[in-house]
mmCIF file of C-alpha atoms in Angstrom:
data_model
loop_
_atom_site.group_PDB
_atom_site.id
_atom_site.type_symbol
_atom_site.label_atom_id
_atom_site.label_comp_id
_atom_site.label_asym_id
_atom_site.label_seq_id
_atom_site.Cartn_x
_atom_site.Cartn_y
_atom_site.Cartn_z
ATOM 1 C CA MET A 180 24.176 17.779 -36.245
ATOM 2 C CA LYS A 181 25.020 18.732 -32.676
ATOM 3 C CA ALA A 182 27.943 21.123 -32.376
ATOM 4 C CA VAL A 183 30.169 21.961 -29.418
ATOM 5 C CA VAL A 184 32.381 25.034 -29.675
ATOM 6 C CA ILE A 185 35.679 25.149 -27.746
ATOM 7 C CA LEU A 186 37.258 28.571 -27.224
ATOM 8 C CA GLY A 187 40.040 29.898 -25.035
ATOM 9 C CA GLN A 188 43.752 29.739 -24.487
ATOM 10 C CA SER A 189 46.007 27.150 -26.084
ATOM 11 C CA THR A 190 43.177 24.875 -27.178
ATOM 12 C CA PRO A 191 45.117 22.132 -28.954
ATOM 13 C CA TYR A 192 43.875 20.486 -32.102
ATOM 14 C CA GLY A 193 46.461 17.760 -32.505
ATOM 15 C CA THR A 194 49.017 16.654 -35.053
ATOM 16 C CA ASP A 195 47.732 13.290 -36.304
ATOM 17 C CA ALA A 196 44.600 14.186 -38.245
ATOM 18 C CA LEU A 197 43.365 13.907 -41.836
ATOM 19 C CA PRO A 198 41.007 16.130 -43.856
ATOM 20 C CA ILE A 199 37.470 14.795 -43.942
ATOM 21 C CA ILE A 200 35.310 17.047 -46.129
ATOM 22 C CA SER A 201 37.898 17.180 -48.889
ATOM 23 C CA THR A 202 38.531 13.421 -48.817
ATOM 24 C CA PRO A 203 35.997 11.373 -50.839
ATOM 25 C CA GLY A 204 34.400 8.439 -49.060
ATOM 26 C CA THR A 205 35.558 9.469 -45.589
ATOM 27 C CA PHE A 206 33.099 10.132 -42.810
ATOM 28 C CA SER A 207 33.080 10.183 -39.031
ATOM 29 C CA ARG A 208 30.340 10.819 -36.480
ATOM 30 C CA ALA A 209 32.690 12.916 -34.342
ATOM 31 C CA ILE A 210 34.648 15.437 -36.368
ATOM 32 C CA THR A 211 36.592 18.594 -35.621
ATOM 33 C CA TYR A 212 36.632 21.953 -37.346
ATOM 34 C CA VAL A 213 39.678 24.102 -36.663
ATOM 35 C CA GLY A 214 39.498 27.854 -37.115
ATOM 36 C CA GLY A 215 40.444 31.116 -35.506
ATOM 37 C CA PRO A 216 43.823 32.742 -34.914
ATOM 38 C CA ARG A 217 45.743 29.490 -34.347
ATOM 39 C CA ASN A 218 44.694 27.890 -37.622
ATOM 40 C CA VAL A 219 48.052 27.273 -39.308
ATOM 41 C CA ASN A 220 46.539 26.163 -42.625
ATOM 42 C CA ALA A 221 45.845 29.726 -43.789
ATOM 43 C CA THR A 222 42.346 28.688 -44.854
ATOM 44 C CA ASP A 223 39.059 29.240 -43.124
ATOM 45 C CA VAL A 224 37.979 25.597 -43.315
ATOM 46 C CA ALA A 225 40.083 22.689 -42.059
ATOM 47 C CA CYS A 226 37.813 19.826 -41.075
ATOM 48 C CA THR A 227 39.529 16.832 -39.523
ATOM 49 C CA PHE A 228 38.895 13.513 -37.889
ATOM 50 C CA GLU A 229 41.195 11.626 -35.555
ATOM 51 C CA LYS A 230 43.056 8.517 -36.698
ATOM 52 C CA GLN A 231 42.070 5.281 -35.025
ATOM 53 C CA SER A 232 45.447 3.593 -35.515
ATOM 54 C CA GLY A 233 49.059 4.565 -35.059
ATOM 55 C CA ASN A 234 49.694 7.656 -33.011
ATOM 56 C CA VAL A 235 46.255 8.930 -32.073
ATOM 57 C CA GLY A 236 45.821 12.699 -32.331
ATOM 58 C CA GLU A 237 45.047 13.473 -28.716
ATOM 59 C CA THR A 238 42.961 16.613 -28.425
ATOM 60 C CA PRO A 239 40.147 17.856 -26.197
ATOM 61 C CA ALA A 240 38.022 18.184 -29.331
ATOM 62 C CA SER A 241 38.462 14.582 -30.430
ATOM 63 C CA GLY A 242 37.964 13.253 -26.901
ATOM 64 C CA LEU A 243 34.798 15.299 -26.522
ATOM 65 C CA GLY A 244 33.302 14.325 -29.872
ATOM 66 C CA THR A 245 34.123 10.638 -29.526
ATOM 67 C CA TYR A 246 32.606 10.361 -26.038
ATOM 68 C CA LEU A 247 29.376 12.093 -27.059
ATOM 69 C CA ALA A 248 29.052 9.990 -30.207
ATOM 70 C CA ASN A 249 29.604 6.733 -28.329
ATOM 71 C CA LYS A 250 27.217 7.607 -25.478
ATOM 72 C CA ALA A 251 24.523 8.704 -27.896
ATOM 73 C CA THR A 252 24.930 5.524 -29.928
ATOM 74 C CA ASP A 253 24.433 3.412 -26.806
ATOM 75 C CA ALA A 254 21.323 5.392 -25.837
ATOM 76 C CA MET A 255 19.757 6.153 -29.214
ATOM 77 C CA GLY A 256 20.910 3.485 -31.648
ATOM 78 C CA ASN A 257 20.259 4.449 -35.262
ATOM 79 C CA GLU A 258 18.944 7.876 -34.254
ATOM 80 C CA THR A 259 22.425 9.018 -33.214
ATOM 81 C CA PRO A 260 23.153 12.623 -34.266
ATOM 82 C CA GLN A 261 26.337 13.764 -35.932
ATOM 83 C CA TYR A 262 28.688 15.405 -33.416
ATOM 84 C CA PHE A 263 30.784 18.282 -34.558
ATOM 85 C CA VAL A 264 33.436 19.968 -32.390
ATOM 86 C CA SER A 265 34.663 23.395 -33.394
ATOM 87 C CA THR A 266 37.850 24.823 -31.852
ATOM 88 C CA ALA A 267 39.469 28.249 -31.951
ATOM 89 C CA ALA A 268 42.204 29.430 -29.607
ATOM 90 C CA GLN A 269 44.612 32.244 -28.866
ATOM 91 C CA PRO A 270 47.765 31.900 -26.739
ATOM 92 C CA ALA A 271 47.108 32.835 -23.109
ATOM 93 C CA ILE A 272 43.879 34.640 -23.909
ATOM 94 C CA GLY A 273 41.572 36.305 -21.393
ATOM 95 C CA ILE A 274 37.816 36.561 -21.558
ATOM 96 C CA LYS A 275 37.819 40.362 -21.627
ATOM 97 C CA VAL A 276 39.158 40.474 -25.191
ATOM 98 C CA MET A 277 37.050 37.521 -26.384
ATOM 99 C CA GLN A 278 33.707 39.099 -25.525
ATOM 100 C CA PRO A 279 32.119 41.715 -27.767
ATOM 101 C CA PRO A 280 33.485 44.271 -28.496
ATOM 102 C CA GLY A 281 36.937 43.034 -27.374
ATOM 103 C CA SER A 282 39.921 42.889 -29.707
ATOM 104 C CA GLU A 283 39.459 39.145 -30.357
ATOM 105 C CA TRP A 284 35.666 39.164 -30.675
ATOM 106 C CA GLU A 285 35.721 39.598 -34.467
ATOM 107 C CA LYS A 286 37.753 36.377 -34.770
ATOM 108 C CA VAL A 287 35.386 34.514 -32.467
ATOM 109 C CA GLU A 288 32.371 35.772 -34.416
ATOM 110 C CA LYS A 289 33.982 34.774 -37.727
ATOM 111 C CA HIS A 290 34.673 31.325 -36.340
ATOM 112 C CA ILE A 291 31.028 30.855 -35.351
ATOM 113 C CA SER A 292 29.850 32.101 -38.754
ATOM 114 C CA ALA A 293 31.904 29.371 -40.465
ATOM 115 C CA LEU A 294 29.472 26.821 -39.010
ATOM 116 C CA SER A 295 26.995 27.748 -41.746
ATOM 117 C CA ARG A 296 29.390 26.292 -44.316
ATOM 118 C CA MET A 297 29.837 23.156 -42.230
ATOM 119 C CA LYS A 298 26.070 22.848 -41.916
ATOM 120 C CA LEU A 299 25.733 22.934 -45.708
ATOM 121 C CA LYS A 300 28.638 20.567 -46.359
ATOM 122 C CA LEU A 301 27.325 18.008 -43.892
ATOM 123 C CA GLU A 302 23.720 18.356 -45.080
ATOM 124 C CA ALA A 303 22.539 19.107 -41.551
ATOM 125 C CA PRO A 304 19.597 21.532 -41.789
ATOM 126 C CA ASN A 305 18.750 21.239 -38.071
ATOM 127 C CA ALA A 306 22.270 21.833 -36.797
ATOM 128 C CA GLU A 307 22.599 23.548 -33.436
ATOM 129 C CA ILE A 308 25.273 24.396 -30.883
ATOM 130 C CA ILE A 309 24.494 22.499 -27.673
ATOM 131 C CA ALA A 310 27.459 23.672 -25.596
ATOM 132 C CA LEU A 311 30.280 26.175 -25.432
ATOM 133 C CA VAL A 312 33.456 25.066 -23.642
ATOM 134 C CA LEU A 313 35.766 27.832 -22.447
ATOM 135 C CA MET A 314 39.344 26.895 -21.495
ATOM 136 C CA HIS A 315 41.017 29.848 -19.803
ATOM 137 C CA GLY A 316 41.713 31.631 -16.547
ATOM 138 C CA GLU A 317 45.335 32.685 -16.407
ATOM 139 C CA LEU A 318 44.997 36.232 -17.783
ATOM 140 C CA ASP A 319 41.771 36.928 -15.916
ATOM 141 C CA LYS A 320 43.380 36.648 -12.490
ATOM 142 C CA LYS A 321 43.119 40.393 -11.712
ATOM 143 C CA MET A 322 39.428 40.733 -12.587
ATOM 144 C CA ASP A 323 36.964 40.915 -9.728
ATOM 145 C CA THR A 324 34.304 38.225 -9.622
ATOM 146 C CA ALA A 325 31.375 40.445 -10.637
ATOM 147 C CA GLN A 326 33.246 41.766 -13.667
ATOM 148 C CA TYR A 327 34.277 38.271 -14.698
ATOM 149 C CA LEU A 328 30.731 36.908 -14.476
ATOM 150 C CA LYS A 329 29.477 39.877 -16.511
ATOM 151 C CA CYS A 330 32.064 39.078 -19.207
ATOM 152 C CA LEU A 331 30.933 35.449 -19.268
ATOM 153 C CA ALA A 332 27.310 36.435 -19.777
ATOM 154 C CA ASN A 333 28.278 38.927 -22.480
ATOM 155 C CA LEU A 334 30.331 36.317 -24.352
ATOM 156 C CA VAL A 335 27.535 33.740 -24.296
ATOM 157 C CA ASP A 336 25.012 36.344 -25.439
ATOM 158 C CA GLY A 337 27.300 37.361 -28.304
ATOM 159 C CA ILE A 338 27.823 33.789 -29.460
ATOM 160 C CA GLN A 339 24.097 33.085 -29.186
ATOM 161 C CA LYS A 340 23.420 36.035 -31.512
ATOM 162 C CA ALA A 341 26.196 34.903 -33.883
ATOM 163 C CA ALA A 342 24.680 31.409 -33.992
ATOM 164 C CA LEU A 343 21.265 32.889 -34.768
ATOM 165 C CA SER A 344 22.784 34.899 -37.599
ATOM 166 C CA SER A 345 24.905 32.099 -39.095
ATOM 167 C CA ILE A 346 22.806 28.942 -38.683
ATOM 168 C CA GLY A 347 19.438 30.309 -37.566
ATOM 169 C CA GLN A 348 19.735 28.845 -34.068
ATOM 170 C CA THR A 349 17.140 29.953 -31.529
ATOM 171 C CA SER A 350 17.689 27.231 -28.918
ATOM 172 C CA PRO A 351 19.918 28.244 -25.971
ATOM 173 C CA MET A 352 23.399 26.822 -25.441
ATOM 174 C CA ARG A 353 25.025 25.960 -22.143
ATOM 175 C CA LEU A 354 28.426 27.307 -21.091
ATOM 176 C CA PHE A 355 30.938 24.900 -19.547
ATOM 177 C CA ILE A 356 34.230 26.215 -18.201
ATOM 178 C CA PHE A 357 37.590 24.564 -17.678
ATOM 179 C CA GLN A 358 39.219 26.668 -14.962
ATOM 180 C CA ASN A 359 42.963 27.139 -15.370
ATOM 181 C CA SER A 360 44.667 27.059 -11.976
ATOM 182 C CA ASN A 361 47.898 28.770 -13.056
ATOM 183 C CA HIS A 362 48.789 31.507 -10.578
ATOM 184 C CA ALA A 363 45.651 30.795 -8.534
ATOM 185 C CA PHE A 364 47.212 32.294 -5.407
ATOM 186 C CA TYR A 365 47.604 35.658 -7.118
ATOM 187 C CA GLY A 366 44.076 36.492 -8.235
ATOM 188 C CA ASN A 367 40.321 36.118 -7.985
ATOM 189 C CA MET A 368 39.690 33.214 -10.361
ATOM 190 C CA GLN A 369 39.400 30.630 -7.613
ATOM 191 C CA GLU A 370 36.862 32.770 -5.735
ATOM 192 C CA THR A 371 34.815 32.888 -8.923
ATOM 193 C CA TYR A 372 35.193 29.157 -9.382
ATOM 194 C CA LEU A 373 33.855 28.474 -5.900
ATOM 195 C CA ARG A 374 30.936 30.869 -6.332
ATOM 196 C CA VAL A 375 29.676 29.344 -9.541
ATOM 197 C CA THR A 376 30.073 25.767 -8.357
ATOM 198 C CA THR A 377 28.502 26.111 -4.916
ATOM 199 C CA GLN A 378 25.817 28.820 -5.165
ATOM 200 C CA GLY A 379 22.396 28.121 -6.646
ATOM 201 C CA LEU A 380 21.703 30.794 -9.275
ATOM 202 C CA GLU A 381 25.261 31.120 -10.521
ATOM 203 C CA GLN A 382 25.750 27.345 -10.513
ATOM 204 C CA ALA A 383 22.667 27.003 -12.711
ATOM 205 C CA THR A 384 23.951 29.676 -15.086
ATOM 206 C CA HIS A 385 27.593 28.660 -15.546
ATOM 207 C CA LEU A 386 28.602 25.011 -15.246
ATOM 208 C CA MET A 387 32.260 24.895 -14.280
ATOM 209 C CA ILE A 388 34.166 21.773 -15.317
ATOM 210 C CA GLY A 389 36.524 21.294 -12.429
ATOM 211 C CA PRO A 390 38.270 17.923 -12.563
ATOM 212 C CA THR A 391 42.019 18.059 -12.545
ATOM 213 C CA TYR A 392 42.965 16.865 -15.965
ATOM 214 C CA PHE A 393 46.393 15.505 -16.764
ATOM 215 C CA LEU A 394 48.345 17.047 -19.596
ATOM 216 C CA GLY A 395 50.646 14.035 -19.755
ATOM 217 C CA ARG A 396 52.929 13.319 -22.673
ATOM 218 C CA SER A 397 52.325 10.503 -25.126
ATOM 219 C CA PHE A 398 56.019 9.710 -24.895
ATOM 220 C CA PRO A 399 58.651 10.987 -22.467
ATOM 221 C CA LYS A 400 60.318 14.176 -23.790
ATOM 222 C CA GLN A 401 57.497 14.783 -26.285
ATOM 223 C CA SER A 402 55.968 18.258 -26.426
ATOM 224 C CA ILE A 403 52.786 18.349 -24.353
ATOM 225 C CA HIS A 404 51.364 21.753 -25.273
ATOM 226 C CA LEU A 405 49.557 20.925 -28.504
ATOM 227 C CA SER A 406 49.176 17.170 -28.204
ATOM 228 C CA GLY A 407 48.995 14.755 -25.307
ATOM 229 C CA TYR A 408 46.936 11.831 -24.086
ATOM 230 C CA GLY A 409 45.880 13.921 -21.120
ATOM 231 C CA THR A 410 44.250 16.537 -23.340
ATOM 232 C CA TYR A 411 42.188 13.813 -24.997
ATOM 233 C CA ILE A 412 40.973 12.702 -21.564
ATOM 234 C CA ALA A 413 40.229 16.364 -20.689
ATOM 235 C CA GLY A 414 37.812 16.453 -23.610
ATOM 236 C CA VAL A 415 36.199 13.241 -22.396
ATOM 237 C CA TYR A 416 35.547 14.807 -18.985
ATOM 238 C CA ALA A 417 34.010 17.860 -20.665
ATOM 239 C CA ALA A 418 31.823 15.616 -22.826
ATOM 240 C CA ARG A 419 30.591 13.665 -19.813
ATOM 241 C CA ALA A 420 29.427 16.875 -18.127
ATOM 242 C CA ILE A 421 27.742 18.036 -21.327
ATOM 243 C CA TYR A 422 26.018 14.664 -21.778
ATOM 244 C CA GLN A 423 24.730 14.629 -18.192
ATOM 245 C CA PHE A 424 23.212 18.071 -18.529
ATOM 246 C CA THR A 425 21.939 17.817 -22.111
ATOM 247 C CA TYR A 426 20.650 14.258 -22.245
ATOM 248 C CA GLU A 427 20.148 13.240 -18.609
ATOM 249 C CA ASN A 428 18.674 16.611 -17.567
ATOM 250 C CA ARG A 429 20.740 17.008 -14.415
ATOM 251 C CA VAL A 430 23.523 19.164 -13.051
ATOM 252 C CA PRO A 431 26.826 17.461 -13.953
ATOM 253 C CA ASP A 432 28.631 15.583 -11.210
ATOM 254 C CA HIS A 433 31.705 17.302 -9.786
ATOM 255 C CA ILE A 434 33.426 17.281 -6.431
ATOM 256 C CA ARG A 435 32.900 20.686 -4.811
ATOM 257 C CA PRO A 436 34.394 22.170 -1.628
ATOM 258 C CA LEU A 437 31.597 23.052 0.819
ATOM 259 C CA GLU A 438 33.305 24.345 3.959
ATOM 260 C CA ALA A 439 36.720 24.600 5.561
ATOM 261 C CA SER A 440 37.990 25.355 9.074
ATOM 262 C CA ARG A 441 41.219 25.393 11.059
ATOM 263 C CA ASP A 442 41.731 24.263 14.639
ATOM 264 C CA GLY A 443 45.329 24.812 15.592
ATOM 265 C CA ALA A 444 47.467 22.588 13.414
ATOM 266 C CA VAL A 445 44.543 20.770 11.755
ATOM 267 C CA ILE A 446 42.766 22.029 8.638
ATOM 268 C CA THR A 447 39.456 20.306 7.823
ATOM 269 C CA ILE A 448 37.756 20.579 4.431
ATOM 270 C CA ARG A 449 34.392 19.005 3.642
ATOM 271 C CA TYR A 450 33.380 18.325 0.042
ATOM 272 C CA ARG A 451 30.287 17.510 -1.962
ATOM 273 C CA VAL A 452 31.163 14.080 -3.365
ATOM 274 C CA PRO A 453 29.162 12.497 -6.242
ATOM 275 C CA THR A 454 30.095 8.930 -5.254
ATOM 276 C CA LEU A 455 31.315 8.400 -1.691
ATOM 277 C CA PRO A 456 33.887 7.974 -0.364
ATOM 278 C CA LEU A 457 36.782 10.167 -1.419
ATOM 279 C CA VAL A 458 39.839 8.024 -2.098
ATOM 280 C CA ARG A 459 43.555 8.501 -2.671
ATOM 281 C CA LYS A 460 44.761 7.100 -6.005
ATOM 282 C CA ASP A 461 48.072 7.134 -7.769
ATOM 283 C CA VAL A 462 47.765 8.753 -11.177
ATOM 284 C CA VAL A 463 48.397 6.408 -14.090
ATOM 285 C CA TYR A 464 48.922 8.263 -17.328
ATOM 286 C CA PRO A 465 46.824 6.982 -20.215
ATOM 287 C CA GLY A 466 48.546 5.984 -23.429
ATOM 288 C CA ASN A 467 52.009 4.543 -24.132
ATOM 289 C CA ASN A 468 52.629 3.628 -20.533
ATOM 290 C CA PRO A 469 53.421 -0.100 -20.746
ATOM 291 C CA GLY A 470 55.199 -0.084 -17.385
ATOM 292 C CA GLY A 471 52.177 1.449 -15.682
ATOM 293 C CA ALA A 472 54.171 4.414 -14.396
ATOM 294 C CA LYS A 473 52.309 6.073 -11.540
ATOM 295 C CA LEU A 474 52.494 9.502 -10.004
ATOM 296 C CA ARG A 475 52.016 10.384 -6.343
ATOM 297 C CA TYR A 476 51.968 14.125 -5.810
ATOM 298 C CA LYS A 477 53.600 15.746 -2.830
ATOM 299 C CA ASN A 478 50.941 15.893 -0.068
ATOM 300 C CA ASP A 479 48.511 14.406 -2.617
ATOM 301 C CA GLY A 480 48.377 17.811 -4.308
ATOM 302 C CA TYR A 481 47.683 20.062 -1.307
ATOM 303 C CA THR A 482 49.651 23.210 -0.418
ATOM 304 C CA VAL A 483 49.350 25.329 2.743
ATOM 305 C CA GLY A 484 50.810 28.822 2.723
ATOM 306 C CA ILE A 485 50.355 32.581 2.812
ATOM 307 C CA ARG A 486 49.021 34.324 -0.265
ATOM 308 C CA PRO A 487 51.679 36.630 -1.737
ATOM 309 C CA SER A 488 50.754 40.289 -2.130
ATOM 310 C CA ASN A 489 51.599 40.199 -5.837
ATOM 311 C CA SER A 490 52.699 37.742 -8.510
ATOM 312 C CA GLY A 491 56.337 38.653 -7.978
ATOM 313 C CA ASP A 492 56.424 37.467 -4.377
ATOM 314 C CA ASN A 493 57.489 34.005 -3.349
ATOM 315 C CA MET A 494 54.699 32.230 -1.540
ATOM 316 C CA LYS A 495 55.617 31.129 1.959
ATOM 317 C CA LYS A 496 54.700 27.442 2.253
ATOM 318 C CA TYR A 497 54.329 25.379 5.410
ATOM 319 C CA ASN A 498 55.204 21.738 5.757
ATOM 320 C CA ILE A 499 52.243 19.318 5.773
ATOM 321 C CA GLU A 500 52.907 16.314 8.005
ATOM 322 C CA ASN A 501 49.801 14.280 7.216
ATOM 323 C CA VAL A 502 46.888 14.105 4.747
ATOM 324 C CA GLU A 503 43.894 12.106 6.020
ATOM 325 C CA ILE A 504 40.956 11.294 3.737
ATOM 326 C CA VAL A 505 37.735 10.012 5.348
ATOM 327 C CA GLY A 506 34.347 9.892 3.621
ATOM 328 C CA ASP A 507 33.665 13.393 2.302
ATOM 329 C CA THR A 508 36.386 15.082 4.380
ATOM 330 C CA VAL A 509 40.103 15.835 4.038
ATOM 331 C CA ARG A 510 42.175 16.726 7.124
ATOM 332 C CA LEU A 511 45.610 18.271 6.813
ATOM 333 C CA THR A 512 48.020 18.365 9.767
ATOM 334 C CA CYS A 513 50.479 21.257 9.657
ATOM 335 C CA GLU A 514 52.291 21.705 12.982
ATOM 336 C CA THR A 515 54.060 24.934 11.993
ATOM 337 C CA ILE A 516 50.739 26.829 11.895
ATOM 338 C CA LYS A 517 49.541 25.549 15.272
ATOM 339 C CA ASP A 518 50.066 28.878 17.023
ATOM 340 C CA PHE A 519 49.931 31.111 13.939
ATOM 341 C CA LYS A 520 47.151 33.713 14.213
ATOM 342 C CA GLY A 521 47.221 35.276 10.759
ATOM 343 C CA PRO A 522 45.330 34.305 7.581
ATOM 344 C CA ILE A 523 46.495 31.313 5.592
ATOM 345 C CA ALA A 524 45.408 29.673 2.371
ATOM 346 C CA VAL A 525 45.035 26.009 1.543
ATOM 347 C CA ALA A 526 45.201 25.055 -2.123
ATOM 348 C CA TYR A 527 44.737 21.950 -4.204
ATOM 349 C CA ALA A 528 46.334 21.409 -7.623
ATOM 350 C CA VAL A 529 47.875 24.834 -8.110
ATOM 351 C CA TRP A 530 51.035 25.708 -9.977
ATOM 352 C CA ASP A 531 53.656 24.451 -7.561
ATOM 353 C CA MET A 532 56.911 23.414 -9.214
ATOM 354 C CA ASP A 533 57.699 21.063 -6.355
ATOM 355 C CA MET A 534 54.900 18.769 -7.473
ATOM 356 C CA VAL A 535 54.143 19.283 -11.146
ATOM 357 C CA LEU A 536 57.374 18.263 -12.877
ATOM 358 C CA ASN A 537 57.685 14.583 -13.772
ATOM 359 C CA GLU A 538 58.919 12.496 -16.685
ATOM 360 C CA TYR A 539 55.589 12.862 -18.487
ATOM 361 C CA GLY A 540 55.680 16.648 -18.407
ATOM 362 C CA TYR A 541 54.246 19.510 -16.396
ATOM 363 C CA THR A 542 51.037 18.385 -14.770
ATOM 364 C CA LEU A 543 48.687 20.199 -12.439
ATOM 365 C CA GLY A 544 46.982 17.683 -10.261
ATOM 366 C CA GLY A 545 46.588 15.626 -7.155
ATOM 367 C CA ASN A 546 45.672 12.150 -5.989
ATOM 368 C CA VAL A 547 42.183 12.666 -4.532
ATOM 369 C CA CYS A 548 39.085 11.448 -6.374
ATOM 370 C CA ASP A 549 35.663 9.972 -5.677
ATOM 371 C CA SER A 550 34.651 6.327 -6.076
ATOM 372 C CA THR A 551 32.892 6.547 -9.448
ATOM 373 C CA PRO A 552 33.824 3.416 -11.443
ATOM 374 C CA GLU A 553 32.774 4.500 -14.982
ATOM 375 C CA PRO A 554 34.966 2.715 -17.568
ATOM 376 C CA TYR A 555 35.936 4.436 -20.811
ATOM 377 C CA THR A 556 37.641 2.607 -23.677
ATOM 378 C CA THR A 557 39.985 4.907 -25.578
ATOM 379 C CA PRO A 558 40.413 4.726 -29.373
ATOM 380 C CA TRP A 559 43.730 2.951 -28.775
ATOM 381 C CA GLY A 560 41.975 0.223 -26.771
ATOM 382 C CA GLU A 561 42.898 1.201 -23.232
ATOM 383 C CA VAL A 562 40.217 1.054 -20.526
ATOM 384 C CA TYR A 563 40.421 4.233 -18.468
ATOM 385 C CA THR A 564 38.357 4.777 -15.296
ATOM 386 C CA LEU A 565 36.533 8.114 -15.289
ATOM 387 C CA CYS A 566 36.514 9.046 -11.623
ATOM 388 C CA HIS A 567 35.658 12.557 -10.498
ATOM 389 C CA TRP A 568 39.003 14.087 -9.625
ATOM 390 C CA MET A 569 39.221 16.846 -7.056
ATOM 391 C CA PRO A 570 38.940 20.252 -8.755
ATOM 392 C CA ASN A 571 41.675 22.805 -8.336
ATOM 393 C CA HIS A 572 40.795 25.342 -5.652
ATOM 394 C CA VAL A 573 42.160 27.788 -3.093
ATOM 395 C CA LEU A 574 40.453 28.398 0.272
ATOM 396 C CA ASP A 575 41.281 31.248 2.665
ATOM 397 C CA LEU A 576 41.202 30.523 6.400
#
């Protein structure tokens, strides 16, 4: 059994799921255990699998487990391991309270210890945690980068010790992070994101998962917070990064900003691109979209402005006249800053209400991706192309 643990804020676990351990004759290679403070079942074990018909329960956990199981089956045939995704979440949680000895650490530790019961139930004596996925960022915006990285290391060390205690695991686990771009202009999270995705030692220690993922609704007017086709796809992206590192022995592919400059009205940003060239694509929401509704973000997702001094200030934004995408480079033309001498910031996929509200819900994103053509067939039969979407980021110039 190979387990992946998902922790953080608002980790959804879906609405269309059935019990698996308590149901005779039911088995799945990619299952989900739900525990922690958001477990509404008032029990410490609620093991589920996602339905393959009707309304699919769209969760990061199910998307992650299904992708890993399918990829391993293709590569390993009958030797495929059981994949087990464990999720625990707290509303709008920050890493400071999740690490030992923070106020939420006891709940995290208890959640990890429950894996020993799962190991016994599933008759998996060699079970191990291969990855920890952390979905957070919003409440950590005021932490400085060094403090944040120290908290990350402390959390991983604590979970490693909890895994040793509960299931006897001695093998190391890898940390993958979904960076939340809410309020990115107001804090240090984006600086941290850039450091750990572009600098050698830190990049090797913490693998940030940076694609913009789309929290689209299954149906217009449906709640998107706890269930959505986009969250399923988010789990698939996480699984792909985990698979590349764990089974292909390489640093996962992500687009990463390398350098940025401004010459008068023109801002130039060069990126590391897994599969050249960068391209502009309309976003097509997966699932229940028979008309093929597409989304083109304002300025393809870019914003140019002045960082506010605190979260209560309104950010001053400048009009972008043109977005040019060539090879590994994006050029933004913004005539109003031509003679401006002060510092500005250029952002991609941040919380900007002018661009995130659409009929499929609130969505952080943009239209820039690389040319990777990997097809992925969803449980509901839709073929979805897994490009590498531009990660959310803020650059100061």
